[in-house]
Short mmCIF file of C-alpha atoms and ligand atoms in Angstrom, two decimals:
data_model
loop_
_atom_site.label_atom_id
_atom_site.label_comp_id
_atom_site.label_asym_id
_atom_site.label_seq_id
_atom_site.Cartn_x
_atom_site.Cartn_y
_atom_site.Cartn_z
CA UNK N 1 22.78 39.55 -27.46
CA UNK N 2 20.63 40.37 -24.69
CA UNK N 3 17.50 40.34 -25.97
CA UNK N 4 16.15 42.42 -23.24
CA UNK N 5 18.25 45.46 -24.55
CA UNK N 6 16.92 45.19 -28.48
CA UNK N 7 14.98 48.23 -29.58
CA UNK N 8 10.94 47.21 -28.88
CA UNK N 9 9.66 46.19 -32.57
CA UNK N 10 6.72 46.89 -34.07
CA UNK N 11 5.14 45.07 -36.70
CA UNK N 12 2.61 47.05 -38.61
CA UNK N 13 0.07 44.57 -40.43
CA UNK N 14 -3.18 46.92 -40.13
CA UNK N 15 -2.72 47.45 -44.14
CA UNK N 16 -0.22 46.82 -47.24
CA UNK N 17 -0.93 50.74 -47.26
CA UNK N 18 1.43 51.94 -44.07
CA UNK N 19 4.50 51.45 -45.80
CA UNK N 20 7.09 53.91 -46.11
CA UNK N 21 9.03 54.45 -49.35
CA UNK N 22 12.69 52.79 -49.65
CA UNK N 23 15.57 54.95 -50.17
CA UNK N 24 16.00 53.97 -53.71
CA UNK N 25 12.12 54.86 -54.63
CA UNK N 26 12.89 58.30 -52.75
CA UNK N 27 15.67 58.43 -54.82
CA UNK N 28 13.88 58.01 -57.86
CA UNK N 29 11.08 60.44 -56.45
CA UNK N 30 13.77 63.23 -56.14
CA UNK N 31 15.68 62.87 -59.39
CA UNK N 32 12.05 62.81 -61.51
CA UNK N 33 11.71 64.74 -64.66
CA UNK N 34 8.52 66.78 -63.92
CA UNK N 35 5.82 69.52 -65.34
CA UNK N 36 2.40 70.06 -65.31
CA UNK N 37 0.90 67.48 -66.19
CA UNK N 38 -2.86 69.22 -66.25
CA UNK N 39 -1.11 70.98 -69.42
CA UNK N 40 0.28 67.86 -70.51
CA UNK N 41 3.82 67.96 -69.73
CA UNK N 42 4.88 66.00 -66.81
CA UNK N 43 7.16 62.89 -69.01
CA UNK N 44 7.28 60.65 -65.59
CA UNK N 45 3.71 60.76 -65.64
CA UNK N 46 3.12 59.94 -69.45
CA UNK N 47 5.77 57.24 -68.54
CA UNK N 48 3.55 55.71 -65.97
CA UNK N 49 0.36 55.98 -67.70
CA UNK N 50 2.04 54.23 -70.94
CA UNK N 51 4.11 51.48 -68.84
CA UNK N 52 0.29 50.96 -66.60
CA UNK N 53 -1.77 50.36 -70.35
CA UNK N 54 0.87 48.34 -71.45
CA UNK N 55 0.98 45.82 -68.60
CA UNK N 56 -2.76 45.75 -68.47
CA UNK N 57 -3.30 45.32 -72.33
CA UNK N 58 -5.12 48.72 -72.48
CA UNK N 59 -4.62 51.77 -75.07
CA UNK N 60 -4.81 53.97 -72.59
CA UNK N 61 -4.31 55.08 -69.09
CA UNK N 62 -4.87 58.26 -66.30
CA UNK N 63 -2.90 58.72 -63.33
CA UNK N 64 -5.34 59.21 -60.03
CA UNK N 65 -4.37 60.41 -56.12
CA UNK N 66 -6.25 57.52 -55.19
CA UNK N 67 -7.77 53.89 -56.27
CA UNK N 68 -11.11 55.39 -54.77
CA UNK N 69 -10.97 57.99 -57.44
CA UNK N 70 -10.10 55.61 -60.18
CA UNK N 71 -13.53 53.49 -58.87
CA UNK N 72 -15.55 56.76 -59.09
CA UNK N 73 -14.15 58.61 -62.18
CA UNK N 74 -15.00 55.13 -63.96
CA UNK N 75 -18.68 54.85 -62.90
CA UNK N 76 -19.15 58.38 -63.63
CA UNK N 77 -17.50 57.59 -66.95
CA UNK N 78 -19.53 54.43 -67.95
CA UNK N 79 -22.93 55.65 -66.55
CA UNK N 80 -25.87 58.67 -66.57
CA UNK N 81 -27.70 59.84 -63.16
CA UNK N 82 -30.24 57.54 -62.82
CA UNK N 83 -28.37 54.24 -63.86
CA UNK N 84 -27.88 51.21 -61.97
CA UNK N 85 -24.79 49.20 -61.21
CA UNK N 86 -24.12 45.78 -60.36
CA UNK N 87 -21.50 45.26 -57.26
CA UNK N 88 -20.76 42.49 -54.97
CA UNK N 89 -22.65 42.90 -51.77
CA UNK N 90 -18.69 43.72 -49.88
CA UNK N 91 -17.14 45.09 -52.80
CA UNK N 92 -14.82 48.32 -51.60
CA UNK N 93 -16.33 50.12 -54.17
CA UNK N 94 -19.81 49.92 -52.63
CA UNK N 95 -18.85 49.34 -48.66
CA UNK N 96 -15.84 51.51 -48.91
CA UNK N 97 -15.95 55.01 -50.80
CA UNK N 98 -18.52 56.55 -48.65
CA UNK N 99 -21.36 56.34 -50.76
CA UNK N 100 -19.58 58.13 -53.60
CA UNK N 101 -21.44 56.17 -56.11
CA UNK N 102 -24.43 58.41 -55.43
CA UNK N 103 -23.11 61.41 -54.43
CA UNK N 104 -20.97 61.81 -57.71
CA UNK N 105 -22.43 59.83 -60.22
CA UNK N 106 -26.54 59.60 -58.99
CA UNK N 107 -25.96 55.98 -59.64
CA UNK N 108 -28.15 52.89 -57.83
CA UNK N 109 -26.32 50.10 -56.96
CA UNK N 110 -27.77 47.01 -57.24
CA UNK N 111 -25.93 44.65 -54.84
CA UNK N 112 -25.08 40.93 -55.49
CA UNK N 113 -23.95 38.31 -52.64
CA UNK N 114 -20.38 36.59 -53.41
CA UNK N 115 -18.90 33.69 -51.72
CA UNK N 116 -15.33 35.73 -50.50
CA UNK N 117 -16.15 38.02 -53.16
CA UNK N 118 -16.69 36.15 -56.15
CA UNK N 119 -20.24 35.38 -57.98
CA UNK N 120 -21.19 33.72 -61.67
CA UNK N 121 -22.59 34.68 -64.22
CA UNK N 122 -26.26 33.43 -63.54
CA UNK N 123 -25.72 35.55 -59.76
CA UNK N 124 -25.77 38.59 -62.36
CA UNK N 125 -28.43 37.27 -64.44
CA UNK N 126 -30.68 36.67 -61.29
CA UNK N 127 -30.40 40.51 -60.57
CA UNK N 128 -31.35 41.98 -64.31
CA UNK N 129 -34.67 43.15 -65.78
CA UNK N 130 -35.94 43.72 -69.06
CA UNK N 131 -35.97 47.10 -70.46
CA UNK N 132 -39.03 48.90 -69.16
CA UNK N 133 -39.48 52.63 -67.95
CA UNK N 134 -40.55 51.56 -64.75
CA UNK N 135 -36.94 50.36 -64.04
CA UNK N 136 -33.19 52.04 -63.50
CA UNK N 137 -30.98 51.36 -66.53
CA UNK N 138 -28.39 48.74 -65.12
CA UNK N 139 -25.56 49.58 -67.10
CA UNK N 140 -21.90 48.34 -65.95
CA UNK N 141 -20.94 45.31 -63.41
CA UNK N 142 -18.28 45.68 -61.27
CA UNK N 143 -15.77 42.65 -59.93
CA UNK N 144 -13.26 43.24 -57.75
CA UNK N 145 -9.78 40.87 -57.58
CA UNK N 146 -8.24 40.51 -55.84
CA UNK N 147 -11.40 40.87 -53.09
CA UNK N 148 -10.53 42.75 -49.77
CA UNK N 149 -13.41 41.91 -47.78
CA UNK N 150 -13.00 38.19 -49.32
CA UNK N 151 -9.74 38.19 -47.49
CA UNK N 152 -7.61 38.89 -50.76
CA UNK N 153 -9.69 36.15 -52.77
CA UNK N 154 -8.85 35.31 -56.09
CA UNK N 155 -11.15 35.27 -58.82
CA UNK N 156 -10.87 32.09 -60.94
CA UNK N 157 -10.54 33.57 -64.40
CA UNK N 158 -13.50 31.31 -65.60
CA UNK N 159 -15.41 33.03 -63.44
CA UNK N 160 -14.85 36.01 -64.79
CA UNK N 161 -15.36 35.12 -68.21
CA UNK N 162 -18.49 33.56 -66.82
CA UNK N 163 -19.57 37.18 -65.42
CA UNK N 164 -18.19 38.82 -68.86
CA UNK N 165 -19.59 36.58 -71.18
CA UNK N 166 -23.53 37.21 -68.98
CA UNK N 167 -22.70 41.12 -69.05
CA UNK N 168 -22.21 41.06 -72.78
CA UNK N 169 -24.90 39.09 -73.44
CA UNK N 170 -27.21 41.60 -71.75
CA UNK N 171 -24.98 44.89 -73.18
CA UNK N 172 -23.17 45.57 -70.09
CA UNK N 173 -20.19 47.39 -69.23
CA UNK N 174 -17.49 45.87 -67.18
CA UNK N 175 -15.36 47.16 -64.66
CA UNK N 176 -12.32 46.01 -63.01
CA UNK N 177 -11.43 47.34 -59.21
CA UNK N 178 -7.82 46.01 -59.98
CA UNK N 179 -6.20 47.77 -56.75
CA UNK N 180 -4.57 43.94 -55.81
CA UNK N 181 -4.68 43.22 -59.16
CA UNK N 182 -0.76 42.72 -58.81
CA UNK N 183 -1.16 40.28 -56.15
CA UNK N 184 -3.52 38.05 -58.09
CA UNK N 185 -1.13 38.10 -61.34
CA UNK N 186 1.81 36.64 -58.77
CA UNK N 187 -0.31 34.56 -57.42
CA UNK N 188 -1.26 32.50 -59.78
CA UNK N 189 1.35 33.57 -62.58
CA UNK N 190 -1.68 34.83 -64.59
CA UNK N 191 -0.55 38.15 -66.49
CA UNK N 192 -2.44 41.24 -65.63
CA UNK N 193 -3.37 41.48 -69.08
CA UNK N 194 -4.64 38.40 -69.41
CA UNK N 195 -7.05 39.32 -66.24
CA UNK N 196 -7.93 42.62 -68.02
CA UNK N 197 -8.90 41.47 -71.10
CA UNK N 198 -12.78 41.21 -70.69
CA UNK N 199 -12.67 44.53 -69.04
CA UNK N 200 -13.87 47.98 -70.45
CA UNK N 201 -11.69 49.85 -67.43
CA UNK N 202 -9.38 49.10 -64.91
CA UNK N 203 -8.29 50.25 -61.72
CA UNK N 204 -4.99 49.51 -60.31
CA UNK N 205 -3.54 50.64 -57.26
CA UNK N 206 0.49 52.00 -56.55
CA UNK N 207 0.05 52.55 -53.06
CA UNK N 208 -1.42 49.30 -51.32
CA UNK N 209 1.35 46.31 -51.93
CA UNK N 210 3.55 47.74 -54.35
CA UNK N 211 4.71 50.12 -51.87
CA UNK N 212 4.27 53.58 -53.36
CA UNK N 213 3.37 56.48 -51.22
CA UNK N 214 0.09 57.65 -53.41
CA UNK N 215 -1.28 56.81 -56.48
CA UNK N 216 -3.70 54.59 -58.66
CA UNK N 217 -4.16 54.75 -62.26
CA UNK N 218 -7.66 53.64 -64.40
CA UNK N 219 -6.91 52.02 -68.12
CA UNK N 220 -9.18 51.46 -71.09
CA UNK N 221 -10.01 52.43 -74.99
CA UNK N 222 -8.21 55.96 -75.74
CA UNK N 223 -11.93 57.43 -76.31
CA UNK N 224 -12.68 55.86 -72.30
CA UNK N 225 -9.35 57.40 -70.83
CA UNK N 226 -10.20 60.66 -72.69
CA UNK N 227 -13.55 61.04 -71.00
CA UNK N 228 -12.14 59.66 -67.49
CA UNK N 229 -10.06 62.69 -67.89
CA UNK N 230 -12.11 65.17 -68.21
CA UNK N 231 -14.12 63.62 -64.72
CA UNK N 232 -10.41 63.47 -63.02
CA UNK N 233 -10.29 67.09 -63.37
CA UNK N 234 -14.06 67.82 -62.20
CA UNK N 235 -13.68 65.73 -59.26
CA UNK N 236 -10.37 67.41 -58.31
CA UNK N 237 -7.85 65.22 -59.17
CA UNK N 238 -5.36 66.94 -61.79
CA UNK N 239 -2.03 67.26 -60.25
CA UNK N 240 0.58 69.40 -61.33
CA UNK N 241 4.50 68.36 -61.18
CA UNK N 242 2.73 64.81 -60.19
CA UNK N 243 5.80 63.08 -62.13
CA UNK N 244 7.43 63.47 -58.00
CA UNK N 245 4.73 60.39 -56.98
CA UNK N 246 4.12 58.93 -60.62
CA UNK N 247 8.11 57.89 -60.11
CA UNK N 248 7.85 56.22 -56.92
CA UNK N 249 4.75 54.21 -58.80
CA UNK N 250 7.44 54.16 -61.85
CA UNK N 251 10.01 52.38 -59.34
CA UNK N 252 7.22 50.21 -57.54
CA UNK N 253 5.97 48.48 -60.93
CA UNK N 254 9.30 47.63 -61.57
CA UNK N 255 11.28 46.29 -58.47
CA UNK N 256 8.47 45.79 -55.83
CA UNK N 257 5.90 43.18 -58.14
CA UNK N 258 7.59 40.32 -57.96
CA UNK N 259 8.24 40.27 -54.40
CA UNK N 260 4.63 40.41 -53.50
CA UNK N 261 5.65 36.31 -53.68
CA UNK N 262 7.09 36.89 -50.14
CA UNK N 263 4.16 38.83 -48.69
CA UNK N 264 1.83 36.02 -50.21
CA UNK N 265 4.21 33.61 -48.21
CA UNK N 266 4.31 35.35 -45.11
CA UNK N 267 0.26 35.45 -45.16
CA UNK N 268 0.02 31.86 -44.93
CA UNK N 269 2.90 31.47 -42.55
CA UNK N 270 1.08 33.39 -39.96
CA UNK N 271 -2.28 31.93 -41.48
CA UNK N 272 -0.53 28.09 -40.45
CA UNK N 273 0.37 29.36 -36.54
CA UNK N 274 -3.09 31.19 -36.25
CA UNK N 275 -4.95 27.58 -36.87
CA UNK N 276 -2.58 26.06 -34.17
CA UNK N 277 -4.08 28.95 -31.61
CA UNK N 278 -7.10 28.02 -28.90
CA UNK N 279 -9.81 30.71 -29.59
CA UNK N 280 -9.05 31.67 -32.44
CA UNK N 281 -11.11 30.51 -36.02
CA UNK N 282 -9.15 30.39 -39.43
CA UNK N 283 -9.04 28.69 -42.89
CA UNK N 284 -6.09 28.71 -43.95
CA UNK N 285 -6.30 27.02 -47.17
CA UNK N 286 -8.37 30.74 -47.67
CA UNK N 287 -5.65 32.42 -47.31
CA UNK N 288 -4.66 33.20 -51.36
CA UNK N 289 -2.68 36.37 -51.20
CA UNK N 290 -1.55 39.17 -48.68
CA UNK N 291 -4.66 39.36 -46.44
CA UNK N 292 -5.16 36.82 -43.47
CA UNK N 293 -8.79 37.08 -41.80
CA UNK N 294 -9.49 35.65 -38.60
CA UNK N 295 -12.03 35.03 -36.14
CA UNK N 296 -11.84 35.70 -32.57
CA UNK N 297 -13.85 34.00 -29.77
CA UNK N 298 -12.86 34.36 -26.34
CA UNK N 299 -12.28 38.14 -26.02
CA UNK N 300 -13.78 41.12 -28.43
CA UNK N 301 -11.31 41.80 -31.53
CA UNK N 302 -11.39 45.34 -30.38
CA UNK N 303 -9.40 43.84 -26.86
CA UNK N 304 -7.36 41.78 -28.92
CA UNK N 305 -6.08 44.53 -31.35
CA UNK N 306 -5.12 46.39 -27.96
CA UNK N 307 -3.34 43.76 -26.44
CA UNK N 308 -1.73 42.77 -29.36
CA UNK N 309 -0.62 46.81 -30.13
CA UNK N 310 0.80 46.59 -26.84
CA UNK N 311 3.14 44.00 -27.77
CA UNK N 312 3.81 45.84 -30.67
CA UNK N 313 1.79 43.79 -33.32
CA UNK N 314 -1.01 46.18 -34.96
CA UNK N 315 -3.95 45.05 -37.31
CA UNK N 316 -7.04 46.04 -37.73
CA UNK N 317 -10.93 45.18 -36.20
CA UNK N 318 -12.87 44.52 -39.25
CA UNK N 319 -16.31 43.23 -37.37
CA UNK N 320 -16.61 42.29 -33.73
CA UNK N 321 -15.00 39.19 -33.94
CA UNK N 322 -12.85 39.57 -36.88
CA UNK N 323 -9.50 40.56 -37.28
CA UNK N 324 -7.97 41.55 -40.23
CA UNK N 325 -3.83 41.24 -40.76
CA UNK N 326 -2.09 42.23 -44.30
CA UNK N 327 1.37 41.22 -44.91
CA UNK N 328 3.10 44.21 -46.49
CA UNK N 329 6.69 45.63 -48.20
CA UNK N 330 7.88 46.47 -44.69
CA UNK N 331 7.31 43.13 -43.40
CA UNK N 332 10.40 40.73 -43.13
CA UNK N 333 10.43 37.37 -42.28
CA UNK N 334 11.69 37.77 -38.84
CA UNK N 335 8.84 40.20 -37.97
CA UNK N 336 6.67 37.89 -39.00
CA UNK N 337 7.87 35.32 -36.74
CA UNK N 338 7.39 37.62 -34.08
CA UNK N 339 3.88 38.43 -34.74
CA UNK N 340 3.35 34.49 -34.58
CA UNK N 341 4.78 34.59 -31.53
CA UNK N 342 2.87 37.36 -29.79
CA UNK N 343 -0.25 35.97 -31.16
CA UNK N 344 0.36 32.89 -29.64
CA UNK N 345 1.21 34.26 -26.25
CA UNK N 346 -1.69 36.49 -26.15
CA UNK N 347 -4.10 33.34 -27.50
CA UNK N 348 -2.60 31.08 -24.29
CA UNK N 349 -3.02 33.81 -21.86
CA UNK N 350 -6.40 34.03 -22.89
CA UNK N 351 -7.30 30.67 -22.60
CA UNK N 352 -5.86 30.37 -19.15
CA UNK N 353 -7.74 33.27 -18.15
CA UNK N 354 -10.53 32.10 -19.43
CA UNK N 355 -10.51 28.48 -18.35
CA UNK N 356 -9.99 29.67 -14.63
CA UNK N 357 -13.67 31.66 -15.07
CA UNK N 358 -17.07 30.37 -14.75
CA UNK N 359 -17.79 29.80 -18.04
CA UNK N 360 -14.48 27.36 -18.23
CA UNK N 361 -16.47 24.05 -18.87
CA UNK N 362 -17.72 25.51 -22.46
CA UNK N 363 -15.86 23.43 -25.86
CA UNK N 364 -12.72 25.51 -25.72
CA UNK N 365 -11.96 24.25 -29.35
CA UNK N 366 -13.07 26.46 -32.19
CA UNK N 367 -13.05 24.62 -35.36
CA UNK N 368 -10.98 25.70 -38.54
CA UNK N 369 -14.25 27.26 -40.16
CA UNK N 370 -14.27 28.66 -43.72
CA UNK N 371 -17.83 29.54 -43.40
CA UNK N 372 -17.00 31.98 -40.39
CA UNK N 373 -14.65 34.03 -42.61
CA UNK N 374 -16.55 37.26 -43.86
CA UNK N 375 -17.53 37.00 -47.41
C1 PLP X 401 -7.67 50.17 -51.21
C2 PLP X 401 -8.65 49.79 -52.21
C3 PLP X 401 -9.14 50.72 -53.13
C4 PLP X 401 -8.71 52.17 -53.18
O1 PLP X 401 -8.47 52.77 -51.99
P1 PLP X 401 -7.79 54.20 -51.81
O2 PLP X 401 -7.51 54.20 -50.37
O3 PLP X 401 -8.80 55.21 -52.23
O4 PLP X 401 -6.57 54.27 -52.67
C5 PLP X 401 -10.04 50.27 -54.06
N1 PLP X 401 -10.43 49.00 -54.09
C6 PLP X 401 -9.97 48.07 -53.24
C7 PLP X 401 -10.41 46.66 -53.37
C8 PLP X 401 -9.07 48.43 -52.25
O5 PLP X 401 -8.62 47.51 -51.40
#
C-alpha cells in the first residue's frame, strides 16, 4: 500500500484518561440495570461498589464522578477544620485538586519530599510534633501508588509498611490515592488487596487506565464508607441512574486489568528508543508502569509538544523541559512504533538544526540521568 494515501494517525499519549469506551463497554453501558442510586436503588452501582471492596479487601465502598472527589471526600472524612495532613511534596492530591484540601476540609498540609514519590517511615517521623496547643493536629498520611508526578513509580510494599507501621505508632490515619493502583498490582503481580491492607481508605480510579469514561470509587470500614457518604452528597456527588457509568467501570475491572501488561510494555518500548535520541534525557530503568517522563534539552518542551502534535503524536508539557507521555487502552503496538519514529525524526532534525548554529560546539550528548526526572 501506498503509504502516502493511509489516513494521517494520531497517537494520543497526553493521558491514560483520553480514551474512548469500546463497543462492548458501550454495550454494557446501554443494557445496565439502573435507579437512583441517592435512594439506594441503582443494582449496577451496588454491584460495583461490592466487586471494588472485594478486590481491595475493604467492607465497604462509594461510587464517586471523580478520583479527585474520592481524595477530598476522604480527608474530609478522616479529619476536623484545623487538622494537618501529611502528603508527598508532588502528590496529586496536594499539586493537583486545586487546593481542595483547604477549601473543603480547612485542612493544613504538611508536605514531605519523596524520591519519585516515595518516602520512609522516619521522612514522616521527621515532620511530626508532640501534642501541644500551639500546634495543628496532624491526623492522616497520605501515599500515593502508583505516583504520577514520580513517573508512575511504584511503591515497594516495605515501604509502605515502613510509612504504616510510623503512622500507627504515632495514631495516624492512612490514606491510599489508589487511582493507578491497578497498574501497580500488574506490575509487580502484588494483589490490590494486599497493597490495601495497611490502609484506612482507598481511592481507586475507573477512568485513567482501565478505560472507563468516568468514575472512581473510595473503600474502607462500613462505619468510614457510611460517613464518606454522607460528604459525597454535600460536595455534590450523588448521581442518580449512575448504574449507566458504574457498568462501563463494571466491564473495565473485568476485561481491561490485565491488559494494563501491554501498556506497561509499550512504556518502556518507547522509554528504550527515547534513550537512543540526541537531546533528549531519560532513565529508563524508571520507567515502572504506564507513564514515561522525559527531559528535553535542545528546544522548550512546549516546541516539542507542537512539533510533535503536528506529526500527529500528542503528550503533554509537564515543566519546561519535561515531557510527559502515558501509554493508554487506545494505544496499539503499531502506534507506538510510530510515535518512536516521529520522536526520533523530530530529535535528528533538531540536532542538525542545532549543530549548524552558533552554539554547535557545546557536548551535544545528554546523559541517561535519573536525577533529572521530576520527583
Ligand atoms: C488522575 C488522578 C487522580 C484523580 O483525578 P480525577 O481527574 O479527578 O479523576 C487522583 N490521583 C492521582 C494520582 C491521579 O493520577
Amino acid at each position: 500500500m501506498n503509504p502516502n494515501l493511509s489516513v494521517p494517525r494520531v497517537v494520543d499519549l497526553r493521558s491514560d484518561t483520553v480514551t474512548l469506551p469500546t463497543a462492548a463497554m458501550r454495550r454494557a453501558m446501554a443494557e445496565a440495570e439502573v435507579g437512583d442510586d441517592v435512594f439506594g436503588d441503582d443494582p449496577t452501582v451496588q454491584r460495583l461498589e461490592a466487586r471494588t471492596a472485594d478486590l481491595l479487601g475493604k467492607e465497604a465502598a462509594v461510587f464517586v464522578p471523580s478520583g479527585t472527589m474520592g481524595n477530598q471526600i476522604a480527608l474530609r472524612a478522616h479529619t476536623e477544620p484545623g487538622d494537618e495532613i501529611v502528603v508527598e511534596s508532588e502528590a496529586h492530591i496536594y499539586y493537583y485538586e486545586g487546593g481542595a484540601p483547604a477549601a473543603l476540609s480547612g485542612v493544613m498540609c504538611r508536605c514531605v519530599a519523596g524520591r519519585r514519590g516515595v518516602f520512609r517511615g522516619t521522612d514522616l517521623e521527621s515532620v511530626l510534633r508532640p501534642p501541644d496547643v500551639h500546634f495543628a493536629r496532624t491526623r492522616l498520611v497520605c501515599i500515593e501508588n502508583t505516583h504520577n508526578r514520580g513517573g508512575g513509580s511504584l511503591w515497594p510494599l516495605e515501604a509502605i509498611l515502613d510509612v504504616a507501621a510510623t503512622a500507627r505508632r504515632h495514631d495516624l490515619r492512612l490514606h491510599l490515592d489508589g487511582a493507578r493502583l491497578w497498574n501497580a498490582a500488574v506490575a509487580t503481580g502484588i494483589p490490590e488487596r494486599d497493597y490495601a491492607a495497611p490502609f484506612d481508605s482507598v481511592n481507586v480510579c475507573f477512568s485513567k487506565g482501565l478505560g472507563a469514561p468516568v468514575g472512581s470509587a473510595l473503600a474502607g470500614t462500613r462505619e468510614f464508607i457510611a460517613r464518606a457518604r454522607r460528604f459525597r452528597k454535600q460536595f455534590g456527588g450523588g448521581m442518580r441512574q449512575a448504574g449507566l457509568l458504574a457498568a462501563a467501570a463494571l466491564h473495565a475491572l473485568e476485561h481491561h486489568r490485565e491488559r494494563l501488561a501491554e501498556d506497561h510494555a509499550h512504556a518502556r518500548y518507547l522509554a528504550a528508543a527515547l534513550a537512543r535520541l540526541p537531546g533528549v534525557g531519560i532513565d529508563p530503568d524508571a520507567v515502572q508502569t504506564n507513564i514515561v517522563r522525559f527531559q528535553v534539552t535542545r528546544q522548550s518542551a512546549r516546541e516539542w509538544v507542537e512539533t510533535l502534535a503536528a506529526a500527529g503524536v500528542r503528550v503533554l508539557a509537564t515543566g519546561p523541559d519535561a515531557i510527559r507521555a502515558v501509554t493508554n487502552l487506545n494505544v496499539n503496538r503499531a502506534d507506538i512504533e510510530y510515535a518512536a519514529g516521529v520522536l526520533a525524526r523530530v530529535a535528528a532534525s533538531e540536532a542538525r538544526q542545532t549543530q549548524s548554529s552558533p552554539q554547535a560546539d557545546e557536548d551535544p550528548a545528554v546523559p541517561p540521568n535519573s536525577s533529572s526526572a521530576p520527583r
